[in-house]
PDB file of C-alpha atoms in Angstrom:
ATOM      1  CA  ASP A   1       7.095  28.091  -1.457  1.00 59.00           C
ATOM      2  CA  GLY A   2      10.045  26.043  -2.283  1.00 67.00           C
ATOM      3  CA  GLY A   3       9.443  22.346  -3.369  1.00 92.00           C
ATOM      4  CA  ILE A   4       9.181  19.774  -5.956  1.00 95.00           C
ATOM      5  CA  THR A   5       6.362  19.710  -8.461  1.00 95.00           C
ATOM      6  CA  GLN A   6       5.274  16.636 -10.591  1.00 96.00           C
ATOM      7  CA  SER A   7       2.498  16.895 -13.202  1.00 89.00           C
ATOM      8  CA  PRO A   8       0.047  15.534 -13.857  1.00 91.00           C
ATOM      9  CA  LYS A   9      -0.934  13.732 -10.774  1.00 92.00           C
ATOM     10  CA  TYR A  10      -2.706  11.033 -12.757  1.00 94.00           C
ATOM     11  CA  LEU A  11      -1.661   9.950 -16.407  1.00 94.00           C
ATOM     12  CA  PHE A  12      -3.516   7.592 -18.709  1.00 94.00           C
ATOM     13  CA  ARG A  13      -1.771   6.167 -22.073  1.00 92.00           C
ATOM     14  CA  LYS A  14      -2.290   3.678 -24.654  1.00 92.00           C
ATOM     15  CA  GLU A  15       0.059   0.685 -24.726  1.00 91.00           C
ATOM     16  CA  GLY A  16       2.741   1.508 -27.469  1.00 90.00           C
ATOM     17  CA  GLN A  17       2.880   5.245 -26.727  1.00 91.00           C
ATOM     18  CA  ASN A  18       6.093   6.980 -25.081  1.00 94.00           C
ATOM     19  CA  VAL A  19       4.973   9.396 -22.296  1.00 95.00           C
ATOM     20  CA  THR A  20       6.973  11.873 -20.438  1.00 95.00           C
ATOM     21  CA  LEU A  21       6.595  12.779 -16.776  1.00 96.00           C
ATOM     22  CA  SER A  22       7.398  16.339 -15.600  1.00 96.00           C
ATOM     23  CA  CYS A  23       9.679  17.023 -12.526  1.00 97.00           C
ATOM     24  CA  GLU A  24      10.543  20.552 -11.518  1.00 97.00           C
ATOM     25  CA  GLN A  25      12.291  21.757  -8.323  1.00 97.00           C
ATOM     26  CA  ASN A  26      12.995  25.329  -7.112  1.00 96.00           C
ATOM     27  CA  LEU A  27      15.088  24.233  -4.130  1.00 95.00           C
ATOM     28  CA  ASN A  28      18.227  24.958  -6.036  1.00 94.00           C
ATOM     29  CA  HIS A  29      19.369  21.269  -5.604  1.00 94.00           C
ATOM     30  CA  ASP A  30      22.054  19.604  -7.572  1.00 93.00           C
ATOM     31  CA  ALA A  31      20.847  16.115  -7.369  1.00 92.00           C
ATOM     32  CA  MET A  32      17.641  14.680  -8.702  1.00 94.00           C
ATOM     33  CA  TYR A  33      16.217  11.245  -8.666  1.00 94.00           C
ATOM     34  CA  TRP A  34      13.514   9.277 -10.116  1.00 96.00           C
ATOM     35  CA  TYR A  35      11.872   5.990  -8.423  1.00 95.00           C
ATOM     36  CA  ARG A  36       9.085   3.768  -9.391  1.00 96.00           C
ATOM     37  CA  GLN A  37       6.836   2.345  -6.856  1.00 94.00           C
ATOM     38  CA  ASP A  38       4.415  -0.641  -7.402  1.00 93.00           C
ATOM     39  CA  PRO A  39       1.403  -1.416  -5.053  1.00 87.00           C
ATOM     40  CA  GLY A  40       2.411  -2.711  -1.543  1.00 83.00           C
ATOM     41  CA  GLN A  41       6.009  -2.355  -2.601  1.00 85.00           C
ATOM     42  CA  GLY A  42       8.971  -0.147  -1.659  1.00 87.00           C
ATOM     43  CA  LEU A  43      10.498   2.449  -4.068  1.00 90.00           C
ATOM     44  CA  ARG A  44      12.943   1.494  -6.912  1.00 92.00           C
ATOM     45  CA  LEU A  45      15.557   3.819  -8.353  1.00 91.00           C
ATOM     46  CA  ILE A  46      15.279   4.401 -12.107  1.00 95.00           C
ATOM     47  CA  TYR A  47      17.759   7.062 -12.908  1.00 95.00           C
ATOM     48  CA  TYR A  48      19.470   9.838 -10.879  1.00 93.00           C
ATOM     49  CA  SER A  49      21.484  12.948 -11.847  1.00 93.00           C
ATOM     50  CA  GLN A  50      24.026  14.511  -9.604  1.00 90.00           C
ATOM     51  CA  ILE A  51      24.711  17.570 -11.842  1.00 91.00           C
ATOM     52  CA  VAL A  52      23.236  19.082 -15.069  1.00 94.00           C
ATOM     53  CA  ASN A  53      23.892  17.375 -18.163  1.00 95.00           C
ATOM     54  CA  ASP A  54      24.917  14.303 -16.443  1.00 94.00           C
ATOM     55  CA  PHE A  55      22.837  11.243 -15.171  1.00 94.00           C
ATOM     56  CA  GLN A  56      23.324   7.538 -14.318  1.00 93.00           C
ATOM     57  CA  LYS A  57      21.155   4.459 -14.426  1.00 94.00           C
ATOM     58  CA  GLY A  58      19.603   3.238 -11.283  1.00 91.00           C
ATOM     59  CA  ASP A  59      18.396  -0.376 -10.616  1.00 89.00           C
ATOM     60  CA  ILE A  60      15.636  -0.547 -13.060  1.00 94.00           C
ATOM     61  CA  ALA A  61      16.521   1.803 -15.933  1.00 96.00           C
ATOM     62  CA  GLU A  62      15.479  -0.381 -18.862  1.00 96.00           C
ATOM     63  CA  GLY A  63      12.631   1.183 -20.928  1.00 96.00           C
ATOM     64  CA  TYR A  64      13.141   4.521 -19.340  1.00 97.00           C
ATOM     65  CA  SER A  65      15.026   7.725 -20.426  1.00 97.00           C
ATOM     66  CA  VAL A  66      15.950  11.072 -18.734  1.00 98.00           C
ATOM     67  CA  SER A  67      17.535  14.447 -19.581  1.00 97.00           C
ATOM     68  CA  ARG A  68      19.021  16.965 -17.340  1.00 97.00           C
ATOM     69  CA  GLU A  69      19.460  20.122 -19.434  1.00 97.00           C
ATOM     70  CA  LYS A  70      18.505  22.582 -16.726  1.00 97.00           C
ATOM     71  CA  LYS A  71      19.232  22.288 -12.925  1.00 96.00           C
ATOM     72  CA  GLU A  72      15.579  22.562 -11.889  1.00 97.00           C
ATOM     73  CA  SER A  73      14.061  20.130 -14.377  1.00 98.00           C
ATOM     74  CA  PHE A  74      14.529  16.269 -14.603  1.00 98.00           C
ATOM     75  CA  PRO A  75      11.850  14.793 -17.073  1.00 98.00           C
ATOM     76  CA  LEU A  76      11.238  10.836 -17.224  1.00 97.00           C
ATOM     77  CA  THR A  77      10.275   9.411 -20.546  1.00 97.00           C
ATOM     78  CA  VAL A  78       8.659   6.181 -20.264  1.00 96.00           C
ATOM     79  CA  THR A  79       9.099   4.279 -23.479  1.00 94.00           C
ATOM     80  CA  SER A  80       7.220   1.689 -25.223  1.00 90.00           C
ATOM     81  CA  ALA A  81      10.035  -0.712 -24.494  1.00 89.00           C
ATOM     82  CA  GLN A  82       8.963  -0.675 -20.698  1.00 90.00           C
ATOM     83  CA  LYS A  83       7.155  -3.844 -20.308  1.00 90.00           C
ATOM     84  CA  ASN A  84       4.864  -2.946 -17.241  1.00 92.00           C
ATOM     85  CA  PRO A  85       4.826   0.858 -17.092  1.00 94.00           C
ATOM     86  CA  THR A  86       1.881   1.006 -14.872  1.00 96.00           C
ATOM     87  CA  ALA A  87       2.999   2.401 -11.478  1.00 96.00           C
ATOM     88  CA  PHE A  88       3.370   5.352  -9.109  1.00 96.00           C
ATOM     89  CA  TYR A  89       6.482   7.384 -10.174  1.00 97.00           C
ATOM     90  CA  LEU A  90       8.177   9.738  -7.619  1.00 96.00           C
ATOM     91  CA  CYS A  91      10.710  12.392  -8.321  1.00 97.00           C
ATOM     92  CA  ALA A  92      13.119  13.539  -5.555  1.00 95.00           C
ATOM     93  CA  SER A  93      15.945  15.993  -5.187  1.00 94.00           C
ATOM     94  CA  SER A  94      18.824  16.641  -2.738  1.00 91.00           C
ATOM     95  CA  GLU A  95      21.045  19.229  -2.146  1.00 88.00           C
ATOM     96  CA  ASP A  96      24.063  17.659  -3.600  1.00 79.00           C
ATOM     97  CA  ARG A  97      25.541  14.177  -4.078  1.00 69.00           C
ATOM     98  CA  SER A  98      26.369  13.586  -0.446  1.00 70.00           C
ATOM     99  CA  SER A  99      23.284  15.195   1.075  1.00 74.00           C
ATOM    100  CA  TYR A 100      21.465  12.881   3.523  1.00 72.00           C
ATOM    101  CA  GLU A 101      17.891  14.139   2.967  1.00 86.00           C
ATOM    102  CA  GLN A 102      15.821  13.680  -0.215  1.00 90.00           C
ATOM    103  CA  TYR A 103      12.764  15.783  -0.790  1.00 93.00           C
ATOM    104  CA  PHE A 104      10.031  14.016  -2.785  1.00 95.00           C
ATOM    105  CA  GLY A 105       7.443  15.365  -5.015  1.00 96.00           C
ATOM    106  CA  PRO A 106       3.873  14.235  -4.818  1.00 94.00           C
ATOM    107  CA  GLY A 107       3.953  11.530  -7.443  1.00 96.00           C
ATOM    108  CA  THR A 108       2.485  10.921 -10.816  1.00 96.00           C
ATOM    109  CA  ARG A 109       0.345   7.631 -11.036  1.00 96.00           C
ATOM    110  CA  LEU A 110       0.623   6.377 -14.606  1.00 96.00           C
ATOM    111  CA  THR A 111      -1.847   3.838 -16.095  1.00 95.00           C
ATOM    112  CA  VAL A 112      -1.061   2.172 -19.534  1.00 93.00           C
ATOM    113  CA  THR A 113      -3.810   0.091 -21.162  1.00 91.00           C
TER     114      THR A 113
ATOM    115  CA  ASP B   1      24.404  -1.571   0.997  1.00 58.00           C
ATOM    116  CA  ALA B   2      23.456  -3.351   4.150  1.00 61.00           C
ATOM    117  CA  LYS B   3      19.851  -4.856   3.943  1.00 86.00           C
ATOM    118  CA  THR B   4      17.388  -4.021   6.679  1.00 93.00           C
ATOM    119  CA  THR B   5      14.590  -6.110   8.288  1.00 95.00           C
ATOM    120  CA  GLN B   6      11.364  -4.382   9.502  1.00 96.00           C
ATOM    121  CA  PRO B   7       8.065  -5.858  10.849  1.00 97.00           C
ATOM    122  CA  THR B   8       5.472  -5.716   8.013  1.00 95.00           C
ATOM    123  CA  SER B   9       2.889  -3.949  10.154  1.00 96.00           C
ATOM    124  CA  MET B  10       2.203  -2.706  13.555  1.00 97.00           C
ATOM    125  CA  ASP B  11      -0.668  -0.744  15.481  1.00 96.00           C
ATOM    126  CA  CYS B  12      -0.360   2.103  17.879  1.00 95.00           C
ATOM    127  CA  ALA B  13      -2.638   3.958  20.161  1.00 96.00           C
ATOM    128  CA  GLU B  14      -3.304   7.667  19.570  1.00 97.00           C
ATOM    129  CA  GLY B  15      -1.184   9.685  22.212  1.00 96.00           C
ATOM    130  CA  ARG B  16       1.179   6.715  23.124  1.00 96.00           C
ATOM    131  CA  ALA B  17       4.745   6.312  22.104  1.00 97.00           C
ATOM    132  CA  ALA B  18       5.366   4.073  18.874  1.00 97.00           C
ATOM    133  CA  ASN B  19       8.418   2.253  18.886  1.00 98.00           C
ATOM    134  CA  LEU B  20       9.358   0.900  15.366  1.00 98.00           C
ATOM    135  CA  PRO B  21      12.319  -1.596  15.326  1.00 98.00           C
ATOM    136  CA  CYS B  22      14.784  -2.354  12.332  1.00 97.00           C
ATOM    137  CA  ASN B  23      17.548  -4.991  12.294  1.00 96.00           C
ATOM    138  CA  HIS B  24      20.532  -4.134  10.060  1.00 95.00           C
ATOM    139  CA  SER B  25      23.096  -6.789  11.194  1.00 94.00           C
ATOM    140  CA  THR B  26      25.335  -6.511   8.162  1.00 92.00           C
ATOM    141  CA  ILE B  27      25.808  -2.611   8.372  1.00 92.00           C
ATOM    142  CA  SER B  28      29.293  -1.472   7.833  1.00 89.00           C
ATOM    143  CA  GLY B  29      31.302   1.275   9.569  1.00 88.00           C
ATOM    144  CA  ASN B  30      30.552   4.147   7.131  1.00 86.00           C
ATOM    145  CA  GLU B  31      26.733   3.274   6.744  1.00 88.00           C
ATOM    146  CA  TYR B  32      24.235   5.636   8.163  1.00 90.00           C
ATOM    147  CA  VAL B  33      20.691   4.701   9.331  1.00 93.00           C
ATOM    148  CA  TYR B  34      17.927   6.730   7.711  1.00 93.00           C
ATOM    149  CA  TRP B  35      14.121   6.791   8.324  1.00 96.00           C
ATOM    150  CA  TYR B  36      11.513   8.063   5.966  1.00 96.00           C
ATOM    151  CA  ARG B  37       7.725   7.514   6.075  1.00 97.00           C
ATOM    152  CA  GLN B  38       5.291   7.696   3.304  1.00 95.00           C
ATOM    153  CA  ILE B  39       1.649   8.732   3.849  1.00 94.00           C
ATOM    154  CA  HIS B  40      -0.758   6.992   1.513  1.00 90.00           C
ATOM    155  CA  SER B  41      -0.451   8.125  -2.268  1.00 86.00           C
ATOM    156  CA  GLN B  42       2.219  10.867  -1.408  1.00 91.00           C
ATOM    157  CA  GLY B  43       6.022  10.927  -1.641  1.00 92.00           C
ATOM    158  CA  PRO B  44       8.037   9.734   1.261  1.00 93.00           C
ATOM    159  CA  GLN B  45       9.076  12.371   3.764  1.00 95.00           C
ATOM    160  CA  TYR B  46      12.582  12.280   5.647  1.00 93.00           C
ATOM    161  CA  ILE B  47      12.362  11.934   9.301  1.00 96.00           C
ATOM    162  CA  ILE B  48      15.811  11.389  10.921  1.00 95.00           C
ATOM    163  CA  HIS B  49      19.184   9.838  10.443  1.00 93.00           C
ATOM    164  CA  GLY B  50      22.306   8.706  12.557  1.00 94.00           C
ATOM    165  CA  LEU B  51      25.582   6.924  12.417  1.00 93.00           C
ATOM    166  CA  LYS B  52      26.430   5.962  16.049  1.00 92.00           C
ATOM    167  CA  ASN B  53      24.794   8.198  18.677  1.00 89.00           C
ATOM    168  CA  ASN B  54      21.217   8.545  19.505  1.00 95.00           C
ATOM    169  CA  GLU B  55      19.376  11.397  17.601  1.00 96.00           C
ATOM    170  CA  THR B  56      16.295  13.568  18.203  1.00 97.00           C
ATOM    171  CA  ASN B  57      14.425  16.071  16.256  1.00 95.00           C
ATOM    172  CA  GLU B  58      11.057  17.568  16.317  1.00 95.00           C
ATOM    173  CA  MET B  59       9.518  14.517  14.623  1.00 94.00           C
ATOM    174  CA  ALA B  60      11.133  11.574  16.196  1.00 97.00           C
ATOM    175  CA  SER B  61      14.041   9.992  18.316  1.00 98.00           C
ATOM    176  CA  LEU B  62      16.530   7.458  16.778  1.00 98.00           C
ATOM    177  CA  ILE B  63      18.007   5.012  19.048  1.00 98.00           C
ATOM    178  CA  ILE B  64      20.793   2.973  17.655  1.00 97.00           C
ATOM    179  CA  THR B  65      22.497   0.098  19.543  1.00 96.00           C
ATOM    180  CA  GLU B  66      25.836   0.130  20.527  1.00 95.00           C
ATOM    181  CA  ASP B  67      27.046  -2.736  18.067  1.00 95.00           C
ATOM    182  CA  ARG B  68      24.863  -0.818  15.399  1.00 96.00           C
ATOM    183  CA  LYS B  69      23.086  -3.783  14.298  1.00 96.00           C
ATOM    184  CA  SER B  70      19.644  -2.577  15.099  1.00 97.00           C
ATOM    185  CA  SER B  71      17.958   0.789  15.688  1.00 97.00           C
ATOM    186  CA  THR B  72      14.411   2.032  17.055  1.00 98.00           C
ATOM    187  CA  LEU B  73      12.473   4.731  15.705  1.00 98.00           C
ATOM    188  CA  ILE B  74      10.464   6.514  18.448  1.00 98.00           C
ATOM    189  CA  LEU B  75       7.325   8.507  17.662  1.00 97.00           C
ATOM    190  CA  PRO B  76       6.897  10.187  21.203  1.00 96.00           C
ATOM    191  CA  HIS B  77       3.105  10.959  21.110  1.00 95.00           C
ATOM    192  CA  ALA B  78       1.597   9.228  17.889  1.00 96.00           C
ATOM    193  CA  THR B  79      -1.311  10.986  16.418  1.00 96.00           C
ATOM    194  CA  LEU B  80      -3.603   9.845  13.493  1.00 97.00           C
ATOM    195  CA  ARG B  81      -1.696  11.777  11.190  1.00 95.00           C
ATOM    196  CA  ASP B  82       1.480   9.421  11.844  1.00 97.00           C
ATOM    197  CA  THR B  83      -0.293   6.577  10.063  1.00 98.00           C
ATOM    198  CA  ALA B  84       1.896   5.811   7.301  1.00 97.00           C
ATOM    199  CA  VAL B  85       4.522   3.367   5.889  1.00 96.00           C
ATOM    200  CA  TYR B  86       7.928   3.661   7.731  1.00 97.00           C
ATOM    201  CA  TYR B  87      11.094   3.019   5.886  1.00 96.00           C
ATOM    202  CA  CYS B  88      14.471   2.147   7.671  1.00 96.00           C
ATOM    203  CA  ILE B  89      17.301   2.432   5.195  1.00 92.00           C
ATOM    204  CA  VAL B  90      21.010   1.882   5.460  1.00 90.00           C
ATOM    205  CA  SER B  91      23.316   3.655   3.081  1.00 83.00           C
ATOM    206  CA  PRO B  92      26.834   5.100   3.055  1.00 76.00           C
ATOM    207  CA  ARG B  93      27.093   8.658   2.693  1.00 68.00           C
ATOM    208  CA  SER B  94      29.335   8.836  -0.248  1.00 63.00           C
ATOM    209  CA  ASN B  95      29.579  10.610  -3.774  1.00 48.00           C
ATOM    210  CA  ASP B  96      27.283   7.843  -5.284  1.00 60.00           C
ATOM    211  CA  TYR B  97      24.354   8.765  -2.793  1.00 61.00           C
ATOM    212  CA  LYS B  98      21.306   6.495  -3.353  1.00 71.00           C
ATOM    213  CA  LEU B  99      18.639   5.148  -1.242  1.00 79.00           C
ATOM    214  CA  SER B 100      17.126   1.680  -1.218  1.00 81.00           C
ATOM    215  CA  PHE B 101      13.576   1.634   0.131  1.00 85.00           C
ATOM    216  CA  GLY B 102      12.212  -1.930   1.005  1.00 86.00           C
ATOM    217  CA  ALA B 103       8.734  -2.569   2.044  1.00 88.00           C
ATOM    218  CA  GLY B 104       8.747  -0.810   5.288  1.00 94.00           C
ATOM    219  CA  THR B 105       6.439  -1.113   8.343  1.00 96.00           C
ATOM    220  CA  THR B 106       2.919  -0.080   7.964  1.00 96.00           C
ATOM    221  CA  VAL B 107       2.000   1.667  11.184  1.00 98.00           C
ATOM    222  CA  THR B 108      -1.714   2.280  11.940  1.00 98.00           C
ATOM    223  CA  VAL B 109      -2.463   4.701  14.663  1.00 97.00           C
ATOM    224  CA  ARG B 110      -5.888   4.001  16.292  1.00 96.00           C
ATOM    225  CA  ALA B 111      -8.045   6.439  18.202  1.00 94.00           C
TER     226      ALA B 111
END
């Protein structure tokens, strides 16, 4: 089945540690996105990538980093510089930079204590 | 991007039509109206989009007013599985394509 996978579903880390969230897609999509969602709120864009080896900051990129070395993979690193890292993280992809439909993964719930 | 205004929550009876309103009074000519929904603790799911004309697919219908300042998403026969947060998003279809999700409308379908 084609789709987006995020792993793990739940992740626990100690404060001060960097953590990398996985996002893989087998839809052959060019564009990929990372969003953050806090309880009771909408999604906020962290980073997005329109093509391999290229990515742009979204609205809340501080404390996060990404890479796009392969078309199917777009990992997100939550660094120790991110002041409030506990959140629900969602990865999405779309066919290309002008596609109207984004496909979302199941999300990773990160808890930092 | 134009902002949208949606009611915080609404209830709907199972089997009845659910009409979800969205105001986007500052929408510009090149901006589309998109609807997504998010079932609890899952990723959002695309429902439908439109520019000027009304649209229908297997999930829902989208009615856009003539002045394009508001729209209504219609779920024709709501089921319990339609309980979710519904997001109305206005965005241009451009090379810098991004979606801005607000708080949405929490729709609860009751038996």
